[in-house]
Short mmCIF file of C-alpha atoms and ligand atoms in Angstrom, two decimals:
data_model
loop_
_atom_site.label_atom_id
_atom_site.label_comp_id
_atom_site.label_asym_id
_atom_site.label_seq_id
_atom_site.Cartn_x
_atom_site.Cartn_y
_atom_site.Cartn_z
CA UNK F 90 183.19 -103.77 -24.13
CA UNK F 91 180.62 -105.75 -26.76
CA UNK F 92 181.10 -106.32 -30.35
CA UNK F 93 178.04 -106.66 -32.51
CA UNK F 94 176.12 -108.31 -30.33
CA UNK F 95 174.44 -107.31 -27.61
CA UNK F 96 172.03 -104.08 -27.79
CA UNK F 97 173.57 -100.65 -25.81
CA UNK F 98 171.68 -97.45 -25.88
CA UNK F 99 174.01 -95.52 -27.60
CA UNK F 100 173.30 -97.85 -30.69
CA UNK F 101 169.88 -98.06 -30.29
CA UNK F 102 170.42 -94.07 -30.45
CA UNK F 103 172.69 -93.83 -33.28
CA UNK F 104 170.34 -96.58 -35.20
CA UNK F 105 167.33 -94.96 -35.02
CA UNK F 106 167.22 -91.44 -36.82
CA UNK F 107 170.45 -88.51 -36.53
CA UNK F 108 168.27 -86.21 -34.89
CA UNK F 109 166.75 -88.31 -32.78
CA UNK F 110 170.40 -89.08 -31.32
CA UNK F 111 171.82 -85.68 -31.34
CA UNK F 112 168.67 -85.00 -28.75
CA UNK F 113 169.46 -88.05 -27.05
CA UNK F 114 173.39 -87.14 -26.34
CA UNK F 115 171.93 -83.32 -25.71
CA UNK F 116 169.28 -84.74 -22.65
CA UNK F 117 172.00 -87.13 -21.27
CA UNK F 118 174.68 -84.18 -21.20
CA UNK F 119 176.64 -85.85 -23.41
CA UNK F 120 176.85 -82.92 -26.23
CA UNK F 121 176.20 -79.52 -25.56
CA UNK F 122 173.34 -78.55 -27.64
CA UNK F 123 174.43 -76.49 -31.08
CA UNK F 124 173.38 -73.17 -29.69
CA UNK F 125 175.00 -73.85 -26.14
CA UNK F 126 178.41 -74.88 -27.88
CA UNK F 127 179.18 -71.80 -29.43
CA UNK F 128 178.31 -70.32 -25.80
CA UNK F 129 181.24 -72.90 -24.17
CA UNK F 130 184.02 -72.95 -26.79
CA UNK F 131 185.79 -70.18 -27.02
CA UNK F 132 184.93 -67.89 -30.23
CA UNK F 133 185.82 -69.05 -33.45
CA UNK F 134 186.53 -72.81 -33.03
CA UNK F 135 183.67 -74.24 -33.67
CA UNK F 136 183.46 -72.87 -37.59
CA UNK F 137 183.55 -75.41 -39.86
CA UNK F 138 182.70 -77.90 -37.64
CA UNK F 139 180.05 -79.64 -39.49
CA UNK F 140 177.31 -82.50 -38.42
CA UNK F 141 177.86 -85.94 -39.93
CA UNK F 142 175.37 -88.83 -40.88
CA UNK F 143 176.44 -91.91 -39.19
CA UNK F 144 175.81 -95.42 -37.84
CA UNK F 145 176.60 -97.62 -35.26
CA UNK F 146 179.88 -99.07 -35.17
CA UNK F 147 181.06 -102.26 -33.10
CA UNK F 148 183.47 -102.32 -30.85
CA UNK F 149 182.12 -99.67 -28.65
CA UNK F 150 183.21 -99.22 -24.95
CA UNK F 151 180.05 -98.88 -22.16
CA UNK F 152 181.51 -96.50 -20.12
CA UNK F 153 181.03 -93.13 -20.64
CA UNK F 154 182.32 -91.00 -22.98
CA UNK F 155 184.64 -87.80 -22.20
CA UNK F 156 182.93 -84.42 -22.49
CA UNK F 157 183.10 -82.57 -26.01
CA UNK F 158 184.74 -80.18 -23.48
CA UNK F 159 187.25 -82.14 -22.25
CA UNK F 160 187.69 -83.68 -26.11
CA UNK F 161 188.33 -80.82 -27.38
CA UNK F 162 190.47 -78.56 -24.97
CA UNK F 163 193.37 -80.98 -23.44
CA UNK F 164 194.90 -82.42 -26.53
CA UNK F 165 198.79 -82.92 -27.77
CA UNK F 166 199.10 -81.88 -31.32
CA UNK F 167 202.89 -80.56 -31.25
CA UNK F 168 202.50 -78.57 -34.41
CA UNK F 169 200.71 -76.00 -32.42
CA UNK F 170 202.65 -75.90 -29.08
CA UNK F 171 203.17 -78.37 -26.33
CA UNK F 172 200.87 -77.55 -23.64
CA UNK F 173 197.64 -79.28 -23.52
CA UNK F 174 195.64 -75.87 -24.22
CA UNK F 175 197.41 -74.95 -27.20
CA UNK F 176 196.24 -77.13 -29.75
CA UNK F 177 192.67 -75.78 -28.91
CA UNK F 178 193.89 -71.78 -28.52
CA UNK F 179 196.04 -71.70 -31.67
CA UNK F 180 195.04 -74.91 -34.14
CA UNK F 181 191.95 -72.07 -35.92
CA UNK F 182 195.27 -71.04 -38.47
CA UNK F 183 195.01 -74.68 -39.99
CA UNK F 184 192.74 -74.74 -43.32
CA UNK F 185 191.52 -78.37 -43.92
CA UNK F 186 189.28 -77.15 -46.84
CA UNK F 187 190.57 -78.70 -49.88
CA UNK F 188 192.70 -80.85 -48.63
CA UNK F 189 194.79 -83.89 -50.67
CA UNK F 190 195.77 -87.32 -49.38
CA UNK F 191 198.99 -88.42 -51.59
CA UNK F 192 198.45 -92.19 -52.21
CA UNK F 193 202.34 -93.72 -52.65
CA UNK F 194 204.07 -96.84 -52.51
CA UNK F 195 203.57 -100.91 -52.78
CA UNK F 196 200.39 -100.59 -54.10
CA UNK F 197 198.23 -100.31 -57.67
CA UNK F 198 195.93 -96.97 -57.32
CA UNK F 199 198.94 -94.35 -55.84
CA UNK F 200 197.63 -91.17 -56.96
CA UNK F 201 196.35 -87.82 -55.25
CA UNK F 202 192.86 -88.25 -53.63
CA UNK F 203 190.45 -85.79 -52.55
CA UNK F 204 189.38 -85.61 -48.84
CA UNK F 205 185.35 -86.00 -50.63
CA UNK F 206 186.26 -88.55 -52.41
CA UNK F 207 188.23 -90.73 -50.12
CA UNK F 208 185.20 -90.26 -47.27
CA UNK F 209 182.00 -89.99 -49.74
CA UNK F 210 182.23 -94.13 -50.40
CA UNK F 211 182.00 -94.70 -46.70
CA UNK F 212 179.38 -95.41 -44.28
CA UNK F 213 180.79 -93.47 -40.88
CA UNK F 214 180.35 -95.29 -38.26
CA UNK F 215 180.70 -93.86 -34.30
CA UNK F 216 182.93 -95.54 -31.99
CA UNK F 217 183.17 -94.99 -28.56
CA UNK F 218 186.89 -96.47 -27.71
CA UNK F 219 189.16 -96.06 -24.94
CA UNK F 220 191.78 -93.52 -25.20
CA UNK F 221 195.62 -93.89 -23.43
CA UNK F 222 198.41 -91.54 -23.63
CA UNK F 223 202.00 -92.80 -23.16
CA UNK F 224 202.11 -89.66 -20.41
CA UNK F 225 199.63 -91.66 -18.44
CA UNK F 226 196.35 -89.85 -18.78
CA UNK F 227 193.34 -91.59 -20.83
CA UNK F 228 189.84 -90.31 -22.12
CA UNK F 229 186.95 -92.15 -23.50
CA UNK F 230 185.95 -90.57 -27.64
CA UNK F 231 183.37 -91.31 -29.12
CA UNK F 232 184.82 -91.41 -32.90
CA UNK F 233 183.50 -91.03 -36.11
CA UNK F 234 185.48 -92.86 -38.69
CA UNK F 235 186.07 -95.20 -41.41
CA UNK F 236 187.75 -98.51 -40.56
CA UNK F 237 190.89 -98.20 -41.99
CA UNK F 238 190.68 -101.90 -44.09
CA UNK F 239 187.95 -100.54 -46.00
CA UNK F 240 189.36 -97.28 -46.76
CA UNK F 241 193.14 -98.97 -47.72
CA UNK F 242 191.74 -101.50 -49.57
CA UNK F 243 190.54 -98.99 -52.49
CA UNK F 244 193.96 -98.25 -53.07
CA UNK F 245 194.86 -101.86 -53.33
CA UNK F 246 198.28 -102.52 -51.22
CA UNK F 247 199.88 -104.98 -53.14
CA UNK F 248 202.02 -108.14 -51.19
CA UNK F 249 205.18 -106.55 -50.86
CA UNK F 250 202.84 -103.55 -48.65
CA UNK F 251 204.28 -104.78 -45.32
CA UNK F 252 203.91 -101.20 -43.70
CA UNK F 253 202.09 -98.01 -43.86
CA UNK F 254 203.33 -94.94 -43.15
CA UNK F 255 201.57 -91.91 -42.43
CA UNK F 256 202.50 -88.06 -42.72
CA UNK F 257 201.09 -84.89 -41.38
CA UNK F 258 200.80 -81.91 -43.14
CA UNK F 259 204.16 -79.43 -43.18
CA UNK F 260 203.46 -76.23 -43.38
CA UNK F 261 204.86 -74.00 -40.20
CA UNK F 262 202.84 -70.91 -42.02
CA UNK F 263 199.45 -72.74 -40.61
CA UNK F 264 201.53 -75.04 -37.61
CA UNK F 265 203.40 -72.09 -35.50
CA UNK F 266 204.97 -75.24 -33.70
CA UNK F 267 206.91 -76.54 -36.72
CA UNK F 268 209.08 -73.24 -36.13
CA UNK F 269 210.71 -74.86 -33.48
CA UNK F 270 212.37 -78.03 -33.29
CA UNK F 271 210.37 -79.91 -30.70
CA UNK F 272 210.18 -83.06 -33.44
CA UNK F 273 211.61 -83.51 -36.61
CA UNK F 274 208.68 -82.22 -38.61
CA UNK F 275 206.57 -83.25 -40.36
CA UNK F 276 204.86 -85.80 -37.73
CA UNK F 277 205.20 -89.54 -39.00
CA UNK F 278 204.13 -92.99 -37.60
CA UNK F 279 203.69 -96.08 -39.25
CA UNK F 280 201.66 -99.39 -39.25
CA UNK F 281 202.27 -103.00 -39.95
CA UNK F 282 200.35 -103.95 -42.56
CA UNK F 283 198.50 -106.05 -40.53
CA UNK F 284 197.85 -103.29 -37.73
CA UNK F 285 196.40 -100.84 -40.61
CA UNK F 286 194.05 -103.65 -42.16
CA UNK F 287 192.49 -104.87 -38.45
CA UNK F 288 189.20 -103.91 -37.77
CA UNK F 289 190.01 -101.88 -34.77
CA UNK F 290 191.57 -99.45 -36.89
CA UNK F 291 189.83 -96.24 -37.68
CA UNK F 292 190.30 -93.17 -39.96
CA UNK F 293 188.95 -90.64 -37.77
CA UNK F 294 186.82 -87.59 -39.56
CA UNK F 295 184.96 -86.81 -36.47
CA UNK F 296 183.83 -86.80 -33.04
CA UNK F 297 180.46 -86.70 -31.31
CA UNK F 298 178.68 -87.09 -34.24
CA UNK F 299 180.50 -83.82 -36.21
CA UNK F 300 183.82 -83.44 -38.03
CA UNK F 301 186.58 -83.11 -36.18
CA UNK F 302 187.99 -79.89 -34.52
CA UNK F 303 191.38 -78.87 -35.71
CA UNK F 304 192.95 -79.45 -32.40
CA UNK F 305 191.86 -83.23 -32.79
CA UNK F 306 193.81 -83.73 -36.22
CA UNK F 307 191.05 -81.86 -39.24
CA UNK F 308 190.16 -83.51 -41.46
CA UNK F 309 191.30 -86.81 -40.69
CA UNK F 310 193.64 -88.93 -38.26
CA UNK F 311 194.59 -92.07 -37.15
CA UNK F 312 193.27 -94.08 -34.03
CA UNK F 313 194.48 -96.92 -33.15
CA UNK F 314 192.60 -98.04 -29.45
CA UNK F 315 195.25 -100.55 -28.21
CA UNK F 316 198.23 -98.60 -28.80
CA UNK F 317 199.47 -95.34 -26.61
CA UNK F 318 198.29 -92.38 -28.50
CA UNK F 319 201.12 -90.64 -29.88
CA UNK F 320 200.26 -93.25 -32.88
CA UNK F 321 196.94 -91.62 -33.93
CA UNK F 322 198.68 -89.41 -36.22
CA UNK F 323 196.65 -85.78 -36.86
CA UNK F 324 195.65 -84.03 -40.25
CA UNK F 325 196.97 -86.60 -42.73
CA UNK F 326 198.24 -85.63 -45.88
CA UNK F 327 200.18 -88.62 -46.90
CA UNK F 328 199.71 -92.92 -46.78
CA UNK F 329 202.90 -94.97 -47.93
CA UNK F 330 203.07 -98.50 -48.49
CA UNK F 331 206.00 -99.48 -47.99
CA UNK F 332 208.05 -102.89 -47.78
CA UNK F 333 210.68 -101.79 -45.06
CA UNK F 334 209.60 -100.62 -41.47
CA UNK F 335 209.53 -96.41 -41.27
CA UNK F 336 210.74 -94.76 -38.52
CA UNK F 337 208.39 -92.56 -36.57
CA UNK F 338 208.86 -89.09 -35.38
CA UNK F 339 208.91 -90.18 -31.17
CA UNK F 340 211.27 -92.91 -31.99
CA UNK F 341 213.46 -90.84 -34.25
CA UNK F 342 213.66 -88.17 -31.32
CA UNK F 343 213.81 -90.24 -28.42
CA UNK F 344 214.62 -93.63 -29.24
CA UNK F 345 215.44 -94.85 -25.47
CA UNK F 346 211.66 -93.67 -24.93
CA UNK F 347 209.30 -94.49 -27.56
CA UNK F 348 209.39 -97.63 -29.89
CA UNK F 349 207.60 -98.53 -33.17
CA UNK F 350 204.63 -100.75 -31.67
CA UNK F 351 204.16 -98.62 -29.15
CA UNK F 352 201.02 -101.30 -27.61
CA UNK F 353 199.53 -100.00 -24.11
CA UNK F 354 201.48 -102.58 -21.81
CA UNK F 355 201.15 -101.91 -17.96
CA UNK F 356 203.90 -104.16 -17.19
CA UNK F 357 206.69 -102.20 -19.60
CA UNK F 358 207.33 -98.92 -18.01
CA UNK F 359 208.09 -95.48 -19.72
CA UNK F 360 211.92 -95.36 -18.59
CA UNK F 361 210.86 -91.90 -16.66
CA UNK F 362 207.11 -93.22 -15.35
CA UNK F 363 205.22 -96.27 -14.76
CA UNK F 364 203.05 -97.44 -17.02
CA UNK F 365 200.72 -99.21 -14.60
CA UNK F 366 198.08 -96.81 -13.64
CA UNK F 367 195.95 -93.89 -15.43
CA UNK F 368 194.57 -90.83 -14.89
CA UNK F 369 191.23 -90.94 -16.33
CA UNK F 370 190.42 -87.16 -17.76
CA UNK F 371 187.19 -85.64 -15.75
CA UNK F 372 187.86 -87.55 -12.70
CA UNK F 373 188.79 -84.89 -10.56
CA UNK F 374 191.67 -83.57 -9.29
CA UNK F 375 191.79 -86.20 -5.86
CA UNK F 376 190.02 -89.28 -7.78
CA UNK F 377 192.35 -92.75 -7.82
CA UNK F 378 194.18 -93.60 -10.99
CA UNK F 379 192.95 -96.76 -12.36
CA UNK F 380 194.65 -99.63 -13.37
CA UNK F 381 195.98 -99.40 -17.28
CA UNK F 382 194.64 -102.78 -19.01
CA UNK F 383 196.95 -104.74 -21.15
CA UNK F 384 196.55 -103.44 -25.26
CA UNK F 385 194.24 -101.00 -23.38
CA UNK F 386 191.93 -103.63 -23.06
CA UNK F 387 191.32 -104.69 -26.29
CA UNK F 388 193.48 -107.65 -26.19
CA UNK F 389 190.90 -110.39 -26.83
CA UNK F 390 190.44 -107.99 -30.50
CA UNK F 391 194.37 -107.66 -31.35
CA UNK F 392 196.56 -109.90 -28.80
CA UNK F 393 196.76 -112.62 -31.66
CA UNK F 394 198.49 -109.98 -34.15
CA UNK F 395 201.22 -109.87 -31.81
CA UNK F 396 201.81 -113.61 -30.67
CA UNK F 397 205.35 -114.73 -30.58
CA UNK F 398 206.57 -111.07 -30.22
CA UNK F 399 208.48 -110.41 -27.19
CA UNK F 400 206.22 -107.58 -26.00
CA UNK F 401 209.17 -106.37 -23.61
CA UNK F 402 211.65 -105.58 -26.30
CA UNK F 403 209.34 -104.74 -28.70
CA UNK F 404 207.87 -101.72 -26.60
N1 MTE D 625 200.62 -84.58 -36.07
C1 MTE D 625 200.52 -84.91 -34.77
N2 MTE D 625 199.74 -85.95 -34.41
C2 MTE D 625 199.64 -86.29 -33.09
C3 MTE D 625 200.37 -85.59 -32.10
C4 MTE D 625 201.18 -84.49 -32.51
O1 MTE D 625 201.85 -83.80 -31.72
N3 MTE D 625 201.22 -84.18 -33.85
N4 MTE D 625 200.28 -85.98 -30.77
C5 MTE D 625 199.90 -87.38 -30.53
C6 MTE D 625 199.67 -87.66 -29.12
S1 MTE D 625 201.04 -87.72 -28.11
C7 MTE D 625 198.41 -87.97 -28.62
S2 MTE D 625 198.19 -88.46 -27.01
C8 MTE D 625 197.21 -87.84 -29.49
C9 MTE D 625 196.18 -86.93 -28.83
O2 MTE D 625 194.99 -86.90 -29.55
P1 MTE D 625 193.78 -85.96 -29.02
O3 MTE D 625 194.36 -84.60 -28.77
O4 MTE D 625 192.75 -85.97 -30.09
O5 MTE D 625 193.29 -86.59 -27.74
O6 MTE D 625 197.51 -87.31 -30.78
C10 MTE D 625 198.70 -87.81 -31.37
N5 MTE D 625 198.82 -87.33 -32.73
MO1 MO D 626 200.38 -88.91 -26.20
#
């Protein structure tokens, strides 16, 4: 992984001119061109799936990115069934156009904000990170977002803003999986304060270079590289501040299983699996796991946020 030094094609790419890139991705295989993706997904899912202008963004990963494919068809998003083909079969009901973000809490602009106007300020920058779930699977995405310091700061968290929570939309009209109670809907995780404001921290509003799908969390969601993925909360309608640590929907249902910091740590097993190993998405059915890497490997980025925290008991 390099920060903002040292040159990688996919910046050179992304820095020269949009179109130049989308042909780029398209000759290396690494997007289906616009006309073959309707041909691939299945009808329908694509609409409303727009192209975004972006830049380069640091902290990009080298090795190579996930297919939109494989992106965009094995996902967990709950609120639209539990098996990994759901969220892409039965996430078309959600409408993400308008769509509010309530502002609340320890801070001094709460208020109702407009998807447009929370993004339209931004540059969006593309970020190819690693991706872990706690189930032991991990992908690599190449993001489009807005680092989450520069979009909290606008609503200026004031000092007793020691968390953030965040809330997904409840409405089981749009989410057939909030008819059941797999989770205590609506989805919620939360953030330190200092989590949210580190430079790792992304609100997602796209990947490969076009908004996101609904099955990946329309119009925006959390990502959060060094921590398992449950935390990258989908289709955000709601950002607390708050002084007191929130409980989060996987701790609230399982609290034996999932904790609050939930950081990628090979050396803490799940109590049902082992953390140590991954199954990297696209390998193939027979290919070897590879080892996990402590705070996914992004440790050098984010171990200091957590020094003096017993990383065993604070799982
Ligand atoms: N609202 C909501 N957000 C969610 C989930 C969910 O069920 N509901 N699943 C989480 C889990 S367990 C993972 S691994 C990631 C998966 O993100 P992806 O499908 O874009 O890869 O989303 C997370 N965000
Ligand atoms: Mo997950």
């Amino acid at each position: 992984m390099r920060k903002h030094n040292g040159i990688r094609s996919w910046e050179i790419t992304s820095e020269s001119n949009f179109l130049k890139r989308r042909d780029f991705l398209r000759e290396t295989g690494l997007i289906a061109g616009a006309g073959l993706a309707a041909a691939v997904l299945p009808g329908g899912l694509t609409a409303g799936v727009r192209d975004l202008e972006t830049v380069a963004g640091p902290y990009s990963t080298d090795e190579k990115p996930n297919s939109w494919e494989e992106v965009t068809t094995y996902n967990n998003f709950y609120e639209f069934g539990t098996a990994k083909d759901d969220p892409q079969r039965n996430a078309h009901s959600l409408v993400t156009s308008p769509w509010t973000v309530k502002v609340s809490g320890e801070c001094d602009k709460p208020g109702d904000y407009h998807y447009e106007d929370l993004v339209r300020p931004h540059v969006l920058e593309d970020r190819v990170y690693r991706h872990r779930c706690v189930e032991a699977w991990s992908m690599v995405v190449p993001w489009v977002g807005i680092p989450m310091p520069d979009l909290l700061k606008h609503f200026a968290p004031n000092s007793n803003a020691k968390y953030v929570r965040f809330k997904t939309l409840y409405d089981p009209k749009q989410m057939p999986g909030q008819r059941r109670s797999v989770l205590k809907w609506p989805y919620v995780e939360g953030l330190t304060i200092a989590e949210a404001m580190h430079p790792l921290t992304l609100m997602v509003v796209g990947v490969y270079g076009r908004t996101l799908p609904n099955q990946n969390g329309a119009p925006l969601r959390l990502i959060v590289p060094w921590k398992y993925g449950f935390k990258g909360i989908k289709s955000i309608v709601e950002i607390e501040f708050t002084r007191r640590r929130p409980r989060t929907s996987w701790e609230l249902s399982a609290p034996r299983e999932y904790g609050f910091y939930a950081n990628v740590n090979p050396e803490v097993d799940h109590p049902r699996w082992s953390q140590a190993r991954e199954r990297r998405i696209g390998g193939g059915l027979f290919a070897a796991k590879q080892p996990t890497l402590m705070f996914n490997g992004y440790a050098d980025e984010v171990g200091e946020l957590y020094a003096g925290l017993d990383l065993r008991k604070n799982y």
